[in-house]
Structure formats: C-alpha cells, structure tokens
Coordinates of C-alpha atoms and ligand atoms in Angstrom, one line a residue:
X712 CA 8.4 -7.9 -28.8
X713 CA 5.5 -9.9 -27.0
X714 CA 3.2 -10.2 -29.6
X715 CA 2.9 -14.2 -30.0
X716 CA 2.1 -14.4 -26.3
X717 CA 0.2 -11.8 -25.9
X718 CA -3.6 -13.2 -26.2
X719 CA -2.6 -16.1 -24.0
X720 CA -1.7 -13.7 -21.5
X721 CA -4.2 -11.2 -22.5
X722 CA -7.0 -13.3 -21.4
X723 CA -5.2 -14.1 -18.1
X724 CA -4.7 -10.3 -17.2
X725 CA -8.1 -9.7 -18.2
X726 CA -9.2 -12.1 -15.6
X727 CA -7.5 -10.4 -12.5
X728 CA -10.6 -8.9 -11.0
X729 CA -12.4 -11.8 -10.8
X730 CA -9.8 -13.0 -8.1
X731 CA -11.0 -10.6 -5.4
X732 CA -14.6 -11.3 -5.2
X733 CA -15.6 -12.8 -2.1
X734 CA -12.2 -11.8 -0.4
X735 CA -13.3 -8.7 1.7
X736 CA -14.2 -11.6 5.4
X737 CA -10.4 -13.5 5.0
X738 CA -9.0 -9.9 4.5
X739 CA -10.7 -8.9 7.1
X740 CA -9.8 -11.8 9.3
X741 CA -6.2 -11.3 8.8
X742 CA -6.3 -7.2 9.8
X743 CA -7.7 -9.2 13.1
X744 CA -5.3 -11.4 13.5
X745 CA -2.5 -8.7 13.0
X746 CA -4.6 -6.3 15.1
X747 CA -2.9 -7.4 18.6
X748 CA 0.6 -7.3 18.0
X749 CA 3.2 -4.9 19.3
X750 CA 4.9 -3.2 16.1
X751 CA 6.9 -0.2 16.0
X752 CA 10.1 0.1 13.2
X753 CA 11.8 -2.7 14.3
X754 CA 11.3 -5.7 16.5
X755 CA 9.6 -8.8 17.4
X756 CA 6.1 -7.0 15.9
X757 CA 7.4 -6.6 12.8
X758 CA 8.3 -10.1 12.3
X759 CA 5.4 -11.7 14.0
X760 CA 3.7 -9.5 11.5
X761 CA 6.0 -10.6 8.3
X762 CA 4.8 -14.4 9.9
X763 CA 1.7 -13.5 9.4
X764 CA 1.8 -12.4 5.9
X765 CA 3.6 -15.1 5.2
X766 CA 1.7 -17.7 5.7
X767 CA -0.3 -16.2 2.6
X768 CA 2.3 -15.8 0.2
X769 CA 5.9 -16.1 -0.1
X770 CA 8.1 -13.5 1.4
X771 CA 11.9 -12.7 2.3
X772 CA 12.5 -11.4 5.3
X773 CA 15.7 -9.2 5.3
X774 CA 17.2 -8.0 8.5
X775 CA 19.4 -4.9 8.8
X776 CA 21.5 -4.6 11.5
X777 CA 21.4 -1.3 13.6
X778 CA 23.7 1.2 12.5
X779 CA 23.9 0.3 9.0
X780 CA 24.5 3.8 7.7
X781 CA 20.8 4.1 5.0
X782 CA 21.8 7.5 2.9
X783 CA 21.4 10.0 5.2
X784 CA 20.3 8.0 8.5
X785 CA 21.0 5.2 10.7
X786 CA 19.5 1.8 11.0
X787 CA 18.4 2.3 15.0
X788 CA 18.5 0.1 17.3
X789 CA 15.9 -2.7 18.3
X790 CA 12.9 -2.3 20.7
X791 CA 11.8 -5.2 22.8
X792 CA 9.0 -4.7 25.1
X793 CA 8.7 -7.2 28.0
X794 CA 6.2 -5.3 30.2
X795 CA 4.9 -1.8 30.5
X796 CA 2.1 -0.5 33.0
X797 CA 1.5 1.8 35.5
X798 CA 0.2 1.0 39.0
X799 CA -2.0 3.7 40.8
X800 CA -1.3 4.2 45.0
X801 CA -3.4 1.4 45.6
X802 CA -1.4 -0.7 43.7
X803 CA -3.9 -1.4 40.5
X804 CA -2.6 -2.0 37.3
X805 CA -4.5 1.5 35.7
X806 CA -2.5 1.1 32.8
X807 CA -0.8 -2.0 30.7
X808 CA 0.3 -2.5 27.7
X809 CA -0.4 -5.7 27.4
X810 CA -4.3 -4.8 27.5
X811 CA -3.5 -2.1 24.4
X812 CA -0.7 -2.1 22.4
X813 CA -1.8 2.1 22.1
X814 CA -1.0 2.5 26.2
X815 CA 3.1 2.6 25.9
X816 CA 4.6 5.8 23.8
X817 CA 6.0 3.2 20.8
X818 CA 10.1 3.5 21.5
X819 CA 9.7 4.0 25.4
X820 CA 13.3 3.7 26.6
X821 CA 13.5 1.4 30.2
X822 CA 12.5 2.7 33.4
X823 CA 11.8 1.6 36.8
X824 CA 10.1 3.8 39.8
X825 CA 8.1 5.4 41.9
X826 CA 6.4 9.4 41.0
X827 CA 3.6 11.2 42.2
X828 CA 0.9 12.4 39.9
X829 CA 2.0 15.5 39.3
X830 CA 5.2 14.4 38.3
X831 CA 3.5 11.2 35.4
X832 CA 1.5 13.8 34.5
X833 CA 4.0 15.0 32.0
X834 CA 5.0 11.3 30.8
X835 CA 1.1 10.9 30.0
X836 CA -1.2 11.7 27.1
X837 CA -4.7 12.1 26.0
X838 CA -7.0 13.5 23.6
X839 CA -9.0 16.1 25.4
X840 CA -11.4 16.6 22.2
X841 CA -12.1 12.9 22.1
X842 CA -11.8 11.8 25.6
X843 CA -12.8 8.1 25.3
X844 CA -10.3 7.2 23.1
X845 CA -6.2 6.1 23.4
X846 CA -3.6 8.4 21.1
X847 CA -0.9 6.7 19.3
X848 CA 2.5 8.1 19.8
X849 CA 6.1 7.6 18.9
X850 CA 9.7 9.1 20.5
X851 CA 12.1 7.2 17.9
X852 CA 14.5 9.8 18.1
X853 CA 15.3 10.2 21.6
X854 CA 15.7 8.0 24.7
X855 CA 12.5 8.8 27.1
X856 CA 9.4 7.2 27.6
X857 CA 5.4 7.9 28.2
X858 CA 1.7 6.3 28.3
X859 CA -1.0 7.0 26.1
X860 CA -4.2 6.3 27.6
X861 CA -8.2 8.1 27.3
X862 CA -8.9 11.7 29.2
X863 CA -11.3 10.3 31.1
X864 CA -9.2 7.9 32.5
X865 CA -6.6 10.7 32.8
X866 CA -8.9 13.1 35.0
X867 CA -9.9 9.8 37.0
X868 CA -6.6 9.7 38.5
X869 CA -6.1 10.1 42.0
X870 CA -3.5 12.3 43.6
X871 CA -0.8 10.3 44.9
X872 CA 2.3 7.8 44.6
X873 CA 2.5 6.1 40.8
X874 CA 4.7 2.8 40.2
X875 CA 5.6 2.6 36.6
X876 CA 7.5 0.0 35.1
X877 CA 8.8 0.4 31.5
X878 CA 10.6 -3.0 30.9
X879 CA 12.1 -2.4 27.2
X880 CA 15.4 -2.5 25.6
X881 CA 16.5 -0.8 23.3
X882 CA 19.8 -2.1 21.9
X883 CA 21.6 -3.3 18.8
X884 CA 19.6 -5.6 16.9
X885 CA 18.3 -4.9 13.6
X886 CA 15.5 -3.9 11.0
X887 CA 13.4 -6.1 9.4
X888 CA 11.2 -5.8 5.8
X889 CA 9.5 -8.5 4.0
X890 CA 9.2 -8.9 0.0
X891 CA 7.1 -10.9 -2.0
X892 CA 8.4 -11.5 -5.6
X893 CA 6.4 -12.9 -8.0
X894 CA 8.5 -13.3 -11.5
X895 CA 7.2 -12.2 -14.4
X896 CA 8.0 -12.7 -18.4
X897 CA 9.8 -9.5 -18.3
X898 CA 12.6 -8.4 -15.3
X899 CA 10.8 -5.2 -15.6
X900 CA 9.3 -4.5 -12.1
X901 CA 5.8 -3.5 -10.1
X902 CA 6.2 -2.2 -7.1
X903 CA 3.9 -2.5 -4.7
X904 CA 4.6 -1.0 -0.9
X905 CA 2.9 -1.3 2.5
X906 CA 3.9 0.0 6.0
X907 CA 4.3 -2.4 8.9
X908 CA 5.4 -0.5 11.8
X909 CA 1.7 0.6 13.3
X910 CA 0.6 -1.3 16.6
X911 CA -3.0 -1.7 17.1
X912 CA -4.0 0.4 14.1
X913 CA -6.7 -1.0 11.3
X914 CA -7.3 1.6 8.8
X915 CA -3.6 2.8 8.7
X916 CA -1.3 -0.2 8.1
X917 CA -3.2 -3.2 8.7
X918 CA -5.8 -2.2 5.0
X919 CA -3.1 -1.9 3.1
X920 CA -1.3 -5.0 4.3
X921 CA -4.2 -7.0 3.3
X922 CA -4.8 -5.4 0.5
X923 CA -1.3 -6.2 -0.7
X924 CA -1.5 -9.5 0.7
X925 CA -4.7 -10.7 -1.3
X926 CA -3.2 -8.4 -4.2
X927 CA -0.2 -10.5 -4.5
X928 CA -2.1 -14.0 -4.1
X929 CA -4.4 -12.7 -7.1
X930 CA -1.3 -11.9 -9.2
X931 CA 0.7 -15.1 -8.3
X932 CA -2.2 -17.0 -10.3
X933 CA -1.9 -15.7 -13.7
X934 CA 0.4 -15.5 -16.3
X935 CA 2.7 -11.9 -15.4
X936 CA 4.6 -9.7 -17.9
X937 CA 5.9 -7.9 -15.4
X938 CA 7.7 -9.0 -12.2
X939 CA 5.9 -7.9 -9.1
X940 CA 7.8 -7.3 -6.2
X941 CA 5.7 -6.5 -2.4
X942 CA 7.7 -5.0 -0.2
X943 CA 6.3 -4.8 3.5
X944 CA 8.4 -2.5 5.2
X945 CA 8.6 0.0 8.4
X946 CA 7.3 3.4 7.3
X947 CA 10.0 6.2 6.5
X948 CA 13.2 4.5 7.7
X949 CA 12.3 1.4 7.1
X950 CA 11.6 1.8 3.0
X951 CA 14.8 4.5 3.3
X952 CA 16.7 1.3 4.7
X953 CA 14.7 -0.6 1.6
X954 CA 15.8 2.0 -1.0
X955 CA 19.3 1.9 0.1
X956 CA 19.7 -2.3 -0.2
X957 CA 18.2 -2.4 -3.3
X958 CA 18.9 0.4 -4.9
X959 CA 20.8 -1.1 -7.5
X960 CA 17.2 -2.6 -9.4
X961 CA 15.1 0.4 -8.9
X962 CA 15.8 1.1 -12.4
X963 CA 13.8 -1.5 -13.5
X964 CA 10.8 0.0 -11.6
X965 CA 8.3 0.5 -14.1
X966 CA 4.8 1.0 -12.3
X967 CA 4.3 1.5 -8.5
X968 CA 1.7 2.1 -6.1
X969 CA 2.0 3.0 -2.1
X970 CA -1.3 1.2 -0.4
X971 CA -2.6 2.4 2.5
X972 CA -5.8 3.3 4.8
X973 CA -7.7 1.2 1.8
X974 CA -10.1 -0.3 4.5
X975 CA -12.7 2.7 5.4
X976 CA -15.9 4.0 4.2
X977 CA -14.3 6.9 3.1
X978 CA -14.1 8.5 -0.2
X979 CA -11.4 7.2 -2.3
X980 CA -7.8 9.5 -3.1
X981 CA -5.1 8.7 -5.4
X982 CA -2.3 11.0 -5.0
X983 CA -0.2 11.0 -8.6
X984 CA 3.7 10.3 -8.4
X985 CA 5.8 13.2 -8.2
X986 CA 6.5 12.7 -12.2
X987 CA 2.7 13.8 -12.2
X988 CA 2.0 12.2 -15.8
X989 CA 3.3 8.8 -15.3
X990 CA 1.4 5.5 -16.6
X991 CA 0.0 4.1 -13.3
X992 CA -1.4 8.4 -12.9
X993 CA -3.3 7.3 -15.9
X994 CA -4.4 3.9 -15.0
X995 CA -5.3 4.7 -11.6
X996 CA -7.6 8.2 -12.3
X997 CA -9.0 6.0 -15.1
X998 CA -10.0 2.9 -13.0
X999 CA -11.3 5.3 -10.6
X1000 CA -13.5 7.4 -13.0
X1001 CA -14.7 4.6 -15.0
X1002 CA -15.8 3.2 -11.2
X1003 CA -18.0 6.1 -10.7
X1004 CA -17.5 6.2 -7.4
X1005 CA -16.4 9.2 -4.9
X1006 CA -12.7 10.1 -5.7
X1007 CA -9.9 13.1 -5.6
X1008 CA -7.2 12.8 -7.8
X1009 CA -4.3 14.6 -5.9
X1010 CA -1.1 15.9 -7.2
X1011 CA 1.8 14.7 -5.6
X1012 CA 2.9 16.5 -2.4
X1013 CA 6.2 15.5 -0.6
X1014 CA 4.0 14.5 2.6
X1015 CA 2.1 11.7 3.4
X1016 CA 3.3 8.0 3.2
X1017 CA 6.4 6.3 1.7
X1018 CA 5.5 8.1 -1.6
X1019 CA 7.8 10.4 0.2
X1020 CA 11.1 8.6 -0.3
X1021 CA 9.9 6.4 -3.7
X1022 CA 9.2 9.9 -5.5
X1023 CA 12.8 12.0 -3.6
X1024 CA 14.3 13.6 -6.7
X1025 CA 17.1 11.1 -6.6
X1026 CA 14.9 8.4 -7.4
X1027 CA 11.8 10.3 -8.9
X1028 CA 10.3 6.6 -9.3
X1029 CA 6.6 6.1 -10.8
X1030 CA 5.0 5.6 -8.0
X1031 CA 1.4 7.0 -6.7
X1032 CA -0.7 6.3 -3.2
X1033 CA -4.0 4.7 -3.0
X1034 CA -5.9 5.5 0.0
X1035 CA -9.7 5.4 1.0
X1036 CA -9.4 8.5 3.5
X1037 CA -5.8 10.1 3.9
X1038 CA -3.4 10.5 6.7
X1039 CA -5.0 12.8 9.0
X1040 CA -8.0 13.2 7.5
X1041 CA -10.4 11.6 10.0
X1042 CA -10.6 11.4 13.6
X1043 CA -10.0 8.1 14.2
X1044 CA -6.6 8.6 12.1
X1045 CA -3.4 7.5 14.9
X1046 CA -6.5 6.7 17.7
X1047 CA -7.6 3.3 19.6
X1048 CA -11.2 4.2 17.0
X1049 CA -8.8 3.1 14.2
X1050 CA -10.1 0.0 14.9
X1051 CA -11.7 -3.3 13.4
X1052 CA -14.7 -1.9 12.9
X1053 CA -13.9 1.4 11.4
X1054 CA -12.4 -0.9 8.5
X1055 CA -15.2 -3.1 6.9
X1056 CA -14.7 -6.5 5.1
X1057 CA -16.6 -4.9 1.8
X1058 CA -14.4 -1.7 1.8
X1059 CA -11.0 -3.8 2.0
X1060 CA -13.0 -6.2 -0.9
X1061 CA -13.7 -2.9 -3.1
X1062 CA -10.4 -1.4 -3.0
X1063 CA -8.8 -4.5 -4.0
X1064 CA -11.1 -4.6 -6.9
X1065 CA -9.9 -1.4 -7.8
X1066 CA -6.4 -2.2 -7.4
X1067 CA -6.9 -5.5 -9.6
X1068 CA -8.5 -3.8 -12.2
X1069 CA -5.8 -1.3 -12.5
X1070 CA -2.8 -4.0 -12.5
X1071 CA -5.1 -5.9 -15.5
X1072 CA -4.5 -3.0 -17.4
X1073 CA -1.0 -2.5 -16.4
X1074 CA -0.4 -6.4 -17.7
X1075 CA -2.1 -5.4 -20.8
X1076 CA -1.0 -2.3 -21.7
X1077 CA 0.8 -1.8 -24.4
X1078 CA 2.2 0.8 -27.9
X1079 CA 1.7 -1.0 -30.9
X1080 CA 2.6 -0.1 -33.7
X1081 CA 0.4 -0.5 -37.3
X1082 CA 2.2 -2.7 -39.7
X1083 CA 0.5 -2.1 -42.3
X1084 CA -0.2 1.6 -41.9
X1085 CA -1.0 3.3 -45.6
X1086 CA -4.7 2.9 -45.7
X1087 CA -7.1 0.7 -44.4
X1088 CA -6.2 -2.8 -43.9
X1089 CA -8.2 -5.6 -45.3
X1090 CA -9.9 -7.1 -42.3
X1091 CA -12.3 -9.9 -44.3
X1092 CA -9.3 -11.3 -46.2
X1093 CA -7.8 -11.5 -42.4
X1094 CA -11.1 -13.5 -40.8
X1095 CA -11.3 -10.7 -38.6
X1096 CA -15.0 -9.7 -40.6
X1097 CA -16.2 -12.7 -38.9
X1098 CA -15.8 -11.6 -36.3
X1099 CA -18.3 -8.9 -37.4
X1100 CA -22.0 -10.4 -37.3
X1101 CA -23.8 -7.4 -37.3
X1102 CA -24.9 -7.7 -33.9
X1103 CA -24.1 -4.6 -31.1
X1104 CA -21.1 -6.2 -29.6
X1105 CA -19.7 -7.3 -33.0
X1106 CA -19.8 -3.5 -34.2
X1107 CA -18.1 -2.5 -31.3
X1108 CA -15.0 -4.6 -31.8
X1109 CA -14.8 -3.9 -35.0
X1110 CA -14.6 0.0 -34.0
X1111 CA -12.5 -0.6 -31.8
X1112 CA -10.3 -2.4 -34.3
X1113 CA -10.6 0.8 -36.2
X1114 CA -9.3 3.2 -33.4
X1115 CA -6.3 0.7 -32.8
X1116 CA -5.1 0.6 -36.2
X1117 CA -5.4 4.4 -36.7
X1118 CA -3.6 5.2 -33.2
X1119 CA -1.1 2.3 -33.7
X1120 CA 1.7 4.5 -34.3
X1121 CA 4.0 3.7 -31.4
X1122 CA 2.8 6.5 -29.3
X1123 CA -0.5 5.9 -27.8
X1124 CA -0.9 3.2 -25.2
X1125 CA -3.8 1.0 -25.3
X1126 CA -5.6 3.3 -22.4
X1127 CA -4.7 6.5 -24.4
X1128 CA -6.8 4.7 -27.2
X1129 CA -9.6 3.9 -24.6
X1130 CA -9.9 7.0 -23.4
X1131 CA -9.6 8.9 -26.7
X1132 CA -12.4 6.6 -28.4
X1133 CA -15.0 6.2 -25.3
X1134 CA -14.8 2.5 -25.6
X1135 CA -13.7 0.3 -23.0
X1136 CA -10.0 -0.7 -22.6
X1137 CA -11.2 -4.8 -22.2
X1138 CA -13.2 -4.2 -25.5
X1139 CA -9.4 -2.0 -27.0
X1140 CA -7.7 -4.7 -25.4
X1141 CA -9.5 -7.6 -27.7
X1142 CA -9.4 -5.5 -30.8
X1143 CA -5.4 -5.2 -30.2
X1144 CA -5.0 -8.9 -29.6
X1145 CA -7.2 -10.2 -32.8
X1146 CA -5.0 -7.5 -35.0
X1147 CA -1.7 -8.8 -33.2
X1148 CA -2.6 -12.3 -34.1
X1149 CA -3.3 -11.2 -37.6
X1150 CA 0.2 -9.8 -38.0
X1151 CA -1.2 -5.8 -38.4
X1152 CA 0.2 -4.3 -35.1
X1153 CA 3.2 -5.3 -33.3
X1154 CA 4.0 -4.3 -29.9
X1155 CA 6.8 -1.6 -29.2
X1156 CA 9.9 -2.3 -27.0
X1157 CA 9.7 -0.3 -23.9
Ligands
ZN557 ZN1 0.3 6.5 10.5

C-alpha cells in the first residue's frame, strides 16, 4: 500500500521527461570523451571508462579476479596494452594503435618480430566492400594476435620485411563492472544495463552509456518507488560474471531494459523480453506508438545484446532492448564509421526522452483497486465535481475518473486503462491520484 504518497510522488514521476531536454551536446561530449580509450572485457579501458561515468553519478566498481568460475565460464585474464604497431621495410610506423584503438585485434596476445608480407598478410584485416574504413575484431578465446586496418591501406603495402611489435599481457588480473544505485521507496528493482567493453565505437556502446548515464542523473532527482540499479558492464561475460555475483537479488528485478546503439538516425527497435507480455513490453511499444515516430516492435530472439543472458530460461527476467538501429543492421556497425558523427547530439537527446517517459510511467504505474465498487460513487459529495468546470480539460478528467473506477478491480494497470479508454496515461494518472486521495481506489500490493 502506497496510496498516501502517491500524488507527492506522482507529480515527481510525472516530471521525468522534462529532465532530458537540452541534454543531447553534454551526452554527446561524454561519448567524445570516452571515444579514445582502449576497452576490451577487461582492463585499464574499462576502468578509465567506469572513471568516466563516474564523475556523473555514483558508481561501484567491482573487480572480479580471473578465474572466478561465472556459471558455465571463466573470468579471463587481464589485457594490458603498452604498445602495438607495425613498421613497413623502411622502418615507418604504417600501423599503431595508439593512432586507433580499431588497428590491434582487441585480445592480441604479445609478440615481437620480424615477417615478410606474405607471411602479415594472414595476421591482417580489411573490409574489401568498404575499403576506407578500419574493422573491429576480437580473439578472446585464444592466444594469437592481428591488425585491423583500411583495404586501401592493405593493397598499399609494399612487398618486403614487416617489424611488428605487439606489447600486451595478458595475465591474471581481473574484471571490472560499474553499478549505479539509486534507492527507492520500495527494494523492488529497475534494471538498467549497458556494455562497456567496445574501443573506439560510438553508436554501439558509447549511446547507450550516455544514455544511461544522463538516465540515472534524471532519476537520482525525484522521488523513486522503485530502486534503480545501472549496471555498466563488459558485454556477454562481463553481465554473465554480473549475473553470477548478484544473483541472489535478481528476484527483486521488476522492470528492465538493455540500452544500446540509442545514438543514430536510425529508426527505433524495441526487442520485448523473452516473457514477451511483460510490463516494460507494454510501456515501451506504448511510449513508442504514442511518439509516432518510426519503430519495430520485435519479439524476443536469443541474439543480440545482454538481453541474451538477462532473459536465459534460468533467469527469464523482464527485461527488453532499446536500440535506434540494431546489431548488424548498418554498415558502420563494428567499423572506424561508427563514429562521433554517425551518433548525433539530438538523437542521443530523443532516445533519452523516450526512455524517461517510459520510466515516468513505470514510477506511476499501478492496480488499484475500487473501494467503493457497487455503483457509481458520489464524486460532488467528494469535491472531486470541482474539479469539473465544464471546460474541455475538466471533462476529460472527469472521464477519465470514470474509466479508473470502472477498471479498478485489481487487474488492469493504469496503462491498460490508458490504452483501453484512448486517453492519456498523465491525464489516467491524475484521475487515479484525485480518487486515491479521496479514499475510492487503493493501490494493490505487487
Ligand atoms: Zn558490438
């Protein structure tokens, strides 16, 4: 039972979108600053990038130590990179990784020496299709290294001698993730997730750690139901390593979303939790439609992003994926052209709207249940007539009063109501607080 604080916090709630307007330049400027550095799933990139975050809101950084056993795999062991580059038979620096994070495959194991061109070739790759831009790659899985670098360089190289130096360790240590909690009236939990472990990519990574970032700054300045807990984390292993420390308090996990490549021009995609019919399904496909913007609504598919590992049928948690264009889906996706200018300032600003509006409803959203159920209640003896003038917007509450009290019956949730009577869930969500505070509908546990 919430009711007696429910219009205080209410109004609060209602007030979330507000908090992203004129956010889409400092969200952009912290994608920049986050642009440079070296990340991969563990390392001195992750935490530089946890810093980074955290000098916008409060976050825990927990570390991990390789070979903790995480359900079915293995924290792995650290990557340090001190230098990486290849020098042509003239002795240029062709290639260096300290001019783009994107030039070293990310896990190269150490090596030191000398091979002719023929030989490189096969440590080297390219995108034929798109030849003036740098692939991202990964080898986490076993000990060899490589270089990423544009076909046209590529077919510039001259036969001959190649120096390479690949100065990295990799050796115990551990993995690091980052959470931001922000306490709420109720230990029930929000969870919202974003991957940390790209290097030099915009769309895919750095978006949704903005996103999040301005997300959670927005929610630590209002009153919160629910507790929300950010969790900034390495993709795959990193929220597998996640899942297996805290697996204890997933049960409270009541809503979640999985944000990522939020910062496009692309066409917006929500991809539903694997339970398909879950509350933040409905919030999200409603925040989207009412938006009227270009959007899919995607059934849940066991590929994509950490959605993967939230929604495995041992946890089956509520959790969905909001994304502007999806893994894969565009040609920049895992390039060098996933870049700071493919991700705009007023698409980062947008999706956060989005994502605001949806968590004001998730704050707000509640069953009630009619306490005075046989027959129409008096609402004039209750004052709540004058709150009917006559005028449009008085009419409309007072319809909307009327759908609450009919559908107050402990099944429908305030959007349900919405969406059933056409009128909007801000205008639902004042008819349910004037009735609460007139002692006809009480909120339902759970
Ligand atoms: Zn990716």
């Amino acid at each position: 039972m919430e009711k007696s604080s429910d219009a205080a916090q209410a109004r609060d709630a209602a007030s979330l979108p507000e908090a992203g307007r004129g956010t889409g330049a400092a969200m952009h400027a912290l994608c920049t600053e986050l642009f440079p550095l070296l990340r991969s799933i563990t390392g001195k990139g992750v935490r530089d990038t946890l810093a980074g975050i955290g000098r916008h809101i409060p976050l825990t950084m927990t570390e991990v130590p390789s070979g903790t056993a995480v359900f079915d795999w293995t924290v792995p062991p650290e990557w340090t990179v001190r230098e990486a580059w290849i020098k042509d038979p003239a002795g240029d620096r062709i290639v260096d990784v300290a001019r783009h994070t994107l030039h070293l495959v990310n896990y190269s194991a150490p090596f030191k020496g000398r091979l002719p061109l023929s030989e490189l070739r096969k440590r080297l790759f390219s995108l034929p299709d798109r030849p003036g831009w740098i692939p991202y790659r990964t080898q986490y899985f076993k000990e060899d290294w490589g270089f990423c670098l544009s076909h046209n360089q590529l077919q510039s190289l001259r036969e001959g001698e190649y120096e390479v130096c690949v100065d990295t360790t990799l050796a115990p240590g551990s993995l690091t993730f980052g959470e931001c909690v922000l306490p709420g009236r109720s230990s029930e939990e929000v969870l919202i997730s974003a991957h940390v472990c790209h290097p030099s990519l915009a769309n895919d990574n750095l978006s949704g750690i903005a996103v999040a970032t301005f997300l959670a700054k927005a929610l630590a300045a209002v009153d919160r139901r629910f507790t929300y807990r950010f969790v900034f984390a390495p993709s795959t292993i990193g929220v597998i390593t996640w899942l297996a420390q805290r697996e204890a308090m997933t049960a409270r996990i009541r809503h979640g979303l999985v944000l990522s490549g939020v910062g496009d021009p692309g066409a917006y995609n929500y991809k539903r939790s694997r339970r398909g019919n879950a509350e933040i399904d409905d919030i999200m496909s409603h925040v989207l439609k009412e938006s009227g913007l270009q959007h899919n609504i995607n059934p849940f598919i066991p590929y994509g992003y950490d959605e993967r590992q939230y929604c495995s049928p041992g946890f089956d948690l509520p959790v969905g994926c909001f994304s502007r264009s999806t893994y894969g889906s565009y040609p920049q996706y895992h390039t060098s052209a996933d870049n700071l200018e493919l991700v705009r300032p007023e698409c980062l600003e947008q999706s956060l709207d989005l994502v605001l509006q949806a968590f004001s409803i998730v704050e707000r959203d509640l069953r009630l249940r009619n306490l005075n159920p046989k027959c129409e209640p008096q609402l004039g003896r209750r004052g709540l007539y004058s709150l009917v003038g006559g005028h449009n917007e008085s009419q409309k509450l007072q319809l909307a009063m009327l759908w609450v009290l009919n559908k107050s019956d402990g099944q429908h949730t305030l959007l349900d109501i919405a969406q059933e009577s056409g009128l909007s869930f801000d205008l639902i969500s004042s008819a349910s607080n004037a009735l609460s505070q007139a002692e006809l509908v009480t909120a339902t546990v759970g």
